[in-house]
Amino acid sequence: MKTLHKTAISAAAVALLTGLSTVAFAADEPAAEVEVSPITANVTVVNDYRYRGISQSNFKPAIQGGFDYAHESGFYIGNWNSSISWISDAYGPAGGVGGKTSAGSKVSAPIEMDFYAGFKKEFIGEGFATDLGVLQYYYPSSGIPNSGGAFANPNTTEIYAAQNFTFGPLSGFAKVSYAVSTLFGTVNSTGSYYPDLTVNYDTGVWGLALNGHIGYQYVAGNQPGASVAPTNYVGQSIANVSNSTLSSYTDWKLGVTKDFGGGLSGAIAYVGTNAATYKGAYSYVSPSGNNLGKSTGLISLTKTF
C-alpha cells in the first residue's frame, strides 16, 4: 500500500515539472485497467466462533484469517485459521477427558488450520458456478492422552460439492460435505455428511444484505463400549450407541451483512441448533455444562485485502 502511494506522488510531480503539454497528452491516453490480483486475504474478529452452529471457542471471541489463490482456469487453493478452545476444553485443565486428571498433562490445541483446494467453474451459465474440492481441518496440538478408543484424532478430511446460483439480487449455494476420515474426534464416524443451503438477498439499500442458512450434520457410525464418562456430561457409560443418536443435529442462521466499502464489512446474525445439551455422554457441552449449540447472537467485522 505504501509503495503504491509513493509511486502515485512521484508520477504527479513529474507531470507538473514537464509542463501542461505533458498533462494534456496523458489525458488523451486511455485509462489503464486495474489488474486484479489472483491472491486475496482476509481477517475477521467475532464474538463467538460458531461452526455448523456449535461454538468452537466456548462462547468467547475469536480472531480469524486466511488467504486464497484463484487461477483463471477455475482452480483455487487456500488456507483459513481461527483461534479455538473446544479440544483443550474437552480434555480438562490437566489433560483428562472431561476434567479427569489421570493423564497428568495439559492439552494444548489453540488453533484450527484449514487447507483446501478445488475447482470452480460456471458450467451452467453466468452466475451458476459449480464447485468441487477437498478440505483438511488440522489442529496442531500437544498433550492429548490415549483415551482408550473413546475419541479419535480431531483432524478431519472432507470432500465437497457445491452449486452456486444467482437470480438478480438473490444469490447463494447448495452444498454437500462428506467426511472421508473420522469427524472432529468422533470415533467410527467416517462417512458423516453435512448438506446445507445458504441464501443472500442484496437489498440495494445502504450496502445491506439479508442472509439465511440451514444445515444438517449427520454423524455416522457407532460409539464403542466405554467406561469413561466425562464429568461435565451425563454420568453414564455407552456401548455401541449410534453416533447419529448422540450427535446429529440441524443448525440455522439468520443475519444481515453491511458493506462499508474498501474491503470492510460487518455482520450480525442469530444462530442456533437443535443439539440437545444432554443427548448422551458425547454431546456438545462446555466444561461448565452449557449447550455449545444454544441459540445466540453473533457480531463480526471482516477486512478483505
Tab-separated table of C-alpha atoms in Angstrom:
chain	number	residue	atom	x	y	z
A	1	MET	CA	0.000	0.000	0.000
A	2	LYS	CA	2.750	2.418	0.917
A	3	THR	CA	4.722	1.604	-2.250
A	4	LEU	CA	1.721	2.335	-4.464
A	5	HIS	CA	1.119	5.603	-2.627
A	6	LYS	CA	4.705	6.785	-3.170
A	7	THR	CA	4.555	5.876	-6.864
A	8	ALA	CA	1.436	7.975	-7.370
A	9	ILE	CA	3.064	11.012	-5.721
A	10	SER	CA	6.166	10.675	-7.909
A	11	ALA	CA	4.065	10.480	-11.092
A	12	ALA	CA	2.204	13.654	-10.151
A	13	ALA	CA	5.478	15.510	-9.507
A	14	VAL	CA	6.909	14.531	-12.903
A	15	ALA	CA	3.753	15.731	-14.667
A	16	LEU	CA	3.972	19.163	-13.011
A	17	LEU	CA	7.680	19.590	-13.829
A	18	THR	CA	7.337	18.653	-17.513
A	19	GLY	CA	4.599	21.213	-18.250
A	20	LEU	CA	0.954	21.362	-19.228
A	21	SER	CA	1.512	19.757	-22.648
A	22	THR	CA	2.533	16.508	-20.985
A	23	VAL	CA	-0.588	16.603	-18.818
A	24	ALA	CA	-2.806	17.194	-21.848
A	25	PHE	CA	-1.201	14.281	-23.712
A	26	ALA	CA	-1.727	11.988	-20.722
A	27	ALA	CA	-5.389	12.969	-20.601
A	28	ASP	CA	-5.842	11.663	-24.153
A	29	GLU	CA	-4.451	8.250	-23.235
A	30	PRO	CA	-6.977	5.504	-22.389
A	31	ALA	CA	-7.168	4.689	-18.689
A	32	ALA	CA	-5.117	1.641	-17.766
A	33	GLU	CA	-7.135	-1.310	-16.495
A	34	VAL	CA	-6.589	-2.165	-12.858
A	35	GLU	CA	-5.042	-5.623	-12.655
A	36	VAL	CA	-6.933	-7.895	-10.290
A	37	SER	CA	-4.651	-9.977	-8.111
A	38	PRO	CA	-5.349	-13.731	-8.023
A	39	ILE	CA	-4.479	-13.669	-4.307
A	40	THR	CA	-6.838	-12.296	-1.666
A	41	ALA	CA	-6.554	-12.269	2.122
A	42	ASN	CA	-8.999	-11.691	4.958
A	43	VAL	CA	-9.028	-11.021	8.707
A	44	THR	CA	-12.103	-11.345	10.954
A	45	VAL	CA	-12.873	-10.731	14.608
A	46	VAL	CA	-16.042	-12.322	16.008
A	47	ASN	CA	-17.606	-12.536	19.460
A	48	ASP	CA	-18.050	-16.347	19.242
A	49	TYR	CA	-16.675	-18.765	16.646
A	50	ARG	CA	-19.626	-20.901	15.559
A	51	TYR	CA	-19.035	-23.712	13.076
A	52	ARG	CA	-22.103	-25.554	11.864
A	53	GLY	CA	-23.900	-23.932	14.771
A	54	ILE	CA	-21.582	-25.252	17.509
A	55	SER	CA	-19.298	-22.906	19.467
A	56	GLN	CA	-15.621	-23.691	18.878
A	57	SER	CA	-14.390	-21.028	21.317
A	58	ASN	CA	-16.619	-21.686	24.365
A	59	PHE	CA	-18.698	-18.527	23.701
A	60	LYS	CA	-15.570	-16.339	23.712
A	61	PRO	CA	-14.268	-14.013	20.953
A	62	ALA	CA	-12.061	-15.412	18.209
A	63	ILE	CA	-9.676	-13.954	15.655
A	64	GLN	CA	-9.623	-15.500	12.202
A	65	GLY	CA	-7.883	-15.029	8.889
A	66	GLY	CA	-6.626	-16.622	5.725
A	67	PHE	CA	-5.782	-16.245	2.071
A	68	ASP	CA	-6.944	-17.621	-1.278
A	69	TYR	CA	-5.339	-18.066	-4.681
A	70	ALA	CA	-7.728	-18.359	-7.635
A	71	HIS	CA	-6.481	-19.146	-11.153
A	72	GLU	CA	-8.421	-18.054	-14.220
A	73	SER	CA	-8.845	-21.725	-15.144
A	74	GLY	CA	-11.095	-22.214	-12.101
A	75	PHE	CA	-8.526	-23.908	-9.872
A	76	TYR	CA	-8.155	-22.454	-6.379
A	77	ILE	CA	-6.243	-23.157	-3.199
A	78	GLY	CA	-6.347	-21.531	0.211
A	79	ASN	CA	-5.814	-21.543	3.931
A	80	TRP	CA	-8.021	-20.267	6.766
A	81	ASN	CA	-7.294	-20.203	10.507
A	82	SER	CA	-9.124	-19.448	13.751
A	83	SER	CA	-8.442	-19.433	17.457
A	84	ILE	CA	-10.358	-22.236	19.236
A	85	SER	CA	-10.709	-23.850	22.665
A	86	TRP	CA	-13.016	-26.855	22.200
A	87	ILE	CA	-10.296	-29.519	22.151
A	88	SER	CA	-8.483	-28.384	25.299
A	89	ASP	CA	-11.867	-27.732	26.967
A	90	ALA	CA	-12.947	-31.321	26.305
A	91	TYR	CA	-9.854	-32.786	27.978
A	92	GLY	CA	-9.906	-30.548	31.024
A	93	PRO	CA	-7.146	-28.452	32.640
A	94	ALA	CA	-4.843	-31.420	33.347
A	95	GLY	CA	-5.280	-33.469	30.196
A	96	GLY	CA	-8.006	-35.856	31.308
A	97	VAL	CA	-11.276	-36.256	29.425
A	98	GLY	CA	-13.996	-34.014	30.844
A	99	GLY	CA	-11.873	-32.858	33.767
A	100	LYS	CA	-10.354	-36.224	34.771
A	101	THR	CA	-6.687	-35.646	35.586
A	102	SER	CA	-5.180	-39.119	35.237
A	103	ALA	CA	-3.309	-38.172	32.067
A	104	GLY	CA	-1.259	-35.679	34.045
A	105	SER	CA	-0.507	-33.189	31.257
A	106	LYS	CA	-2.277	-30.136	29.959
A	107	VAL	CA	-3.755	-30.375	26.456
A	108	SER	CA	-2.868	-27.512	24.127
A	109	ALA	CA	-4.788	-27.047	20.874
A	110	PRO	CA	-5.333	-23.285	20.443
A	111	ILE	CA	-5.832	-23.037	16.687
A	112	GLU	CA	-7.743	-24.547	13.787
A	113	MET	CA	-5.958	-24.547	10.433
A	114	ASP	CA	-7.972	-25.315	7.303
A	115	PHE	CA	-6.299	-26.159	3.988
A	116	TYR	CA	-8.422	-26.524	0.885
A	117	ALA	CA	-8.199	-26.814	-2.889
A	118	GLY	CA	-10.738	-27.209	-5.617
A	119	PHE	CA	-12.125	-26.282	-8.999
A	120	LYS	CA	-14.887	-23.736	-9.542
A	121	LYS	CA	-16.401	-23.021	-12.953
A	122	GLU	CA	-19.626	-21.644	-14.449
A	123	PHE	CA	-20.652	-24.732	-16.416
A	124	ILE	CA	-24.397	-23.997	-16.360
A	125	GLY	CA	-24.237	-20.273	-17.092
A	126	GLU	CA	-23.179	-16.918	-15.737
A	127	GLY	CA	-23.828	-16.706	-12.011
A	128	PHE	CA	-24.135	-20.503	-11.651
A	129	ALA	CA	-20.709	-21.775	-10.618
A	130	THR	CA	-20.129	-25.427	-9.786
A	131	ASP	CA	-17.551	-26.008	-7.042
A	132	LEU	CA	-15.741	-29.285	-6.270
A	133	GLY	CA	-12.988	-29.572	-3.695
A	134	VAL	CA	-11.294	-31.112	-0.671
A	135	LEU	CA	-10.836	-29.571	2.787
A	136	GLN	CA	-8.398	-30.605	5.520
A	137	TYR	CA	-9.074	-29.444	9.085
A	138	TYR	CA	-5.813	-29.556	11.024
A	139	TYR	CA	-5.462	-28.943	14.772
A	140	PRO	CA	-1.856	-28.526	15.981
A	141	SER	CA	-1.941	-29.972	19.490
A	142	SER	CA	0.116	-31.432	22.306
A	143	GLY	CA	-0.602	-33.417	25.450
A	144	ILE	CA	-3.652	-35.319	24.119
A	145	PRO	CA	-3.732	-38.620	26.054
A	146	ASN	CA	-4.715	-42.039	24.806
A	147	SER	CA	-8.404	-42.192	25.705
A	148	GLY	CA	-8.752	-45.927	25.142
A	149	GLY	CA	-10.623	-45.650	21.853
A	150	ALA	CA	-13.327	-43.317	23.161
A	151	PHE	CA	-12.103	-40.410	21.000
A	152	ALA	CA	-10.449	-40.166	17.606
A	153	ASN	CA	-7.883	-37.724	16.260
A	154	PRO	CA	-9.661	-34.370	15.739
A	155	ASN	CA	-8.001	-33.800	12.345
A	156	THR	CA	-10.645	-34.241	9.642
A	157	THR	CA	-10.727	-34.532	5.849
A	158	GLU	CA	-13.856	-33.721	3.840
A	159	ILE	CA	-14.658	-33.606	0.152
A	160	TYR	CA	-17.425	-31.288	-1.027
A	161	ALA	CA	-19.584	-30.343	-3.991
A	162	ALA	CA	-21.490	-27.071	-4.231
A	163	GLN	CA	-23.736	-25.363	-6.755
A	164	ASN	CA	-23.850	-21.578	-6.625
A	165	PHE	CA	-26.805	-19.653	-8.027
A	166	THR	CA	-27.750	-16.049	-8.799
A	167	PHE	CA	-31.207	-14.682	-9.579
A	168	GLY	CA	-30.948	-10.901	-9.662
A	169	PRO	CA	-30.415	-9.692	-6.075
A	170	LEU	CA	-30.796	-13.260	-4.732
A	171	SER	CA	-27.703	-15.457	-4.570
A	172	GLY	CA	-26.418	-18.418	-2.605
A	173	PHE	CA	-25.359	-22.032	-2.839
A	174	ALA	CA	-26.372	-25.594	-2.020
A	175	LYS	CA	-23.521	-27.768	-0.771
A	176	VAL	CA	-22.795	-31.276	0.487
A	177	SER	CA	-19.670	-32.101	2.525
A	178	TYR	CA	-18.635	-35.731	3.105
A	179	ALA	CA	-16.079	-36.897	5.689
A	180	VAL	CA	-13.528	-39.372	4.299
A	181	SER	CA	-11.918	-39.585	7.756
A	182	THR	CA	-13.310	-39.603	11.276
A	183	LEU	CA	-15.172	-36.383	12.028
A	184	PHE	CA	-13.704	-33.921	14.566
A	185	GLY	CA	-12.620	-36.537	17.069
A	186	THR	CA	-15.759	-38.703	16.972
A	187	VAL	CA	-14.658	-42.330	16.796
A	188	ASN	CA	-16.002	-44.541	13.951
A	189	SER	CA	-17.556	-41.526	12.208
A	190	THR	CA	-16.054	-41.832	8.707
A	191	GLY	CA	-18.866	-41.303	6.215
A	192	SER	CA	-20.526	-38.458	8.102
A	193	TYR	CA	-22.013	-35.762	5.892
A	194	TYR	CA	-23.293	-32.200	6.035
A	195	PRO	CA	-25.750	-30.846	3.431
A	196	ASP	CA	-26.529	-27.144	3.725
A	197	LEU	CA	-28.223	-24.264	1.929
A	198	THR	CA	-27.189	-20.594	2.145
A	199	VAL	CA	-29.090	-17.685	0.564
A	200	ASN	CA	-28.288	-13.966	0.435
A	201	TYR	CA	-30.509	-11.099	-0.687
A	202	ASP	CA	-28.970	-7.769	-1.669
A	203	THR	CA	-31.445	-5.134	-0.537
A	204	GLY	CA	-29.791	-2.391	-2.576
A	205	VAL	CA	-30.073	-0.099	0.449
A	206	TRP	CA	-27.031	1.148	2.434
A	207	GLY	CA	-24.969	-1.849	1.344
A	208	LEU	CA	-27.168	-4.202	3.374
A	209	ALA	CA	-27.759	-7.864	2.506
A	210	LEU	CA	-30.007	-10.379	4.259
A	211	ASN	CA	-28.561	-13.838	4.953
A	212	GLY	CA	-30.133	-17.199	5.692
A	213	HIS	CA	-28.621	-20.634	6.275
A	214	ILE	CA	-29.748	-24.129	7.257
A	215	GLY	CA	-27.727	-27.334	7.511
A	216	TYR	CA	-27.871	-30.853	8.900
A	217	GLN	CA	-24.842	-32.546	10.465
A	218	TYR	CA	-25.223	-36.315	10.232
A	219	VAL	CA	-22.658	-38.228	12.301
A	220	ALA	CA	-22.140	-41.790	11.057
A	221	GLY	CA	-21.095	-44.946	12.879
A	222	ASN	CA	-21.367	-46.316	16.398
A	223	GLN	CA	-19.576	-45.473	19.635
A	224	PRO	CA	-17.659	-48.442	21.093
A	225	GLY	CA	-18.188	-49.541	24.674
A	226	ALA	CA	-16.566	-47.021	27.001
A	227	SER	CA	-16.083	-46.842	30.726
A	228	VAL	CA	-15.053	-43.197	30.614
A	229	ALA	CA	-17.839	-40.707	31.355
A	230	PRO	CA	-16.892	-37.011	31.164
A	231	THR	CA	-17.798	-35.244	34.391
A	232	ASN	CA	-19.444	-32.319	32.597
A	233	TYR	CA	-21.643	-34.608	30.509
A	234	VAL	CA	-24.209	-37.186	31.544
A	235	GLY	CA	-22.660	-39.552	34.092
A	236	GLN	CA	-23.094	-42.725	32.069
A	237	SER	CA	-21.017	-45.118	30.008
A	238	ILE	CA	-22.033	-46.051	26.465
A	239	ALA	CA	-21.768	-49.254	24.469
A	240	ASN	CA	-22.320	-49.493	20.698
A	241	VAL	CA	-24.593	-46.457	20.666
A	242	SER	CA	-25.343	-44.804	17.315
A	243	ASN	CA	-23.305	-41.659	16.713
A	244	SER	CA	-26.365	-40.314	14.910
A	245	THR	CA	-28.447	-40.759	18.067
A	246	LEU	CA	-25.853	-38.920	20.149
A	247	SER	CA	-24.521	-36.262	17.840
A	248	SER	CA	-26.557	-35.492	14.677
A	249	TYR	CA	-28.385	-32.170	14.616
A	250	THR	CA	-29.751	-29.313	12.486
A	251	ASP	CA	-28.307	-25.794	12.577
A	252	TRP	CA	-29.608	-22.487	11.192
A	253	LYS	CA	-28.701	-18.815	10.889
A	254	LEU	CA	-30.481	-15.545	10.060
A	255	GLY	CA	-28.450	-12.390	9.643
A	256	VAL	CA	-27.609	-9.075	7.992
A	257	THR	CA	-24.298	-8.004	6.456
A	258	LYS	CA	-23.164	-4.460	5.781
A	259	ASP	CA	-20.620	-3.498	3.119
A	260	PHE	CA	-18.714	-0.434	4.318
A	261	GLY	CA	-16.544	-0.274	1.200
A	262	GLY	CA	-12.792	-0.606	0.897
A	263	GLY	CA	-12.961	-4.325	1.676
A	264	LEU	CA	-14.515	-3.756	5.105
A	265	SER	CA	-17.766	-5.478	6.050
A	266	GLY	CA	-19.695	-6.202	9.220
A	267	ALA	CA	-22.313	-8.810	10.098
A	268	ILE	CA	-24.851	-9.521	12.778
A	269	ALA	CA	-26.669	-12.841	12.982
A	270	TYR	CA	-28.787	-15.060	15.183
A	271	VAL	CA	-27.740	-18.717	15.130
A	272	GLY	CA	-28.982	-21.889	16.770
A	273	THR	CA	-29.227	-25.688	16.633
A	274	ASN	CA	-31.458	-28.448	17.935
A	275	ALA	CA	-28.458	-30.192	19.527
A	276	ALA	CA	-29.716	-31.120	22.986
A	277	THR	CA	-27.461	-30.413	25.942
A	278	TYR	CA	-27.718	-33.932	27.311
A	279	LYS	CA	-28.346	-36.282	24.399
A	280	GLY	CA	-25.607	-38.518	25.756
A	281	ALA	CA	-22.081	-38.707	27.082
A	282	TYR	CA	-20.575	-37.214	23.924
A	283	SER	CA	-22.933	-34.357	23.115
A	284	TYR	CA	-21.974	-30.712	22.638
A	285	VAL	CA	-21.441	-29.397	26.157
A	286	SER	CA	-18.966	-26.843	27.551
A	287	PRO	CA	-16.857	-27.537	30.692
A	288	SER	CA	-19.429	-25.606	32.706
A	289	GLY	CA	-22.304	-27.711	31.326
A	290	ASN	CA	-23.703	-25.167	28.824
A	291	ASN	CA	-25.033	-26.309	25.465
A	292	LEU	CA	-22.438	-25.278	22.849
A	293	GLY	CA	-25.180	-25.258	20.223
A	294	LYS	CA	-27.603	-22.974	22.045
A	295	SER	CA	-29.158	-20.018	20.203
A	296	THR	CA	-27.211	-16.780	20.395
A	297	GLY	CA	-26.355	-13.563	18.586
A	298	LEU	CA	-23.135	-13.061	16.651
A	299	ILE	CA	-21.278	-9.893	15.672
A	300	SER	CA	-18.289	-9.894	13.328
A	301	LEU	CA	-16.094	-7.483	11.409
A	302	THR	CA	-14.113	-8.579	8.329
A	303	LYS	CA	-11.402	-6.863	6.305
A	304	THR	CA	-10.560	-8.244	2.856
A	305	PHE	CA	-7.323	-7.329	1.112
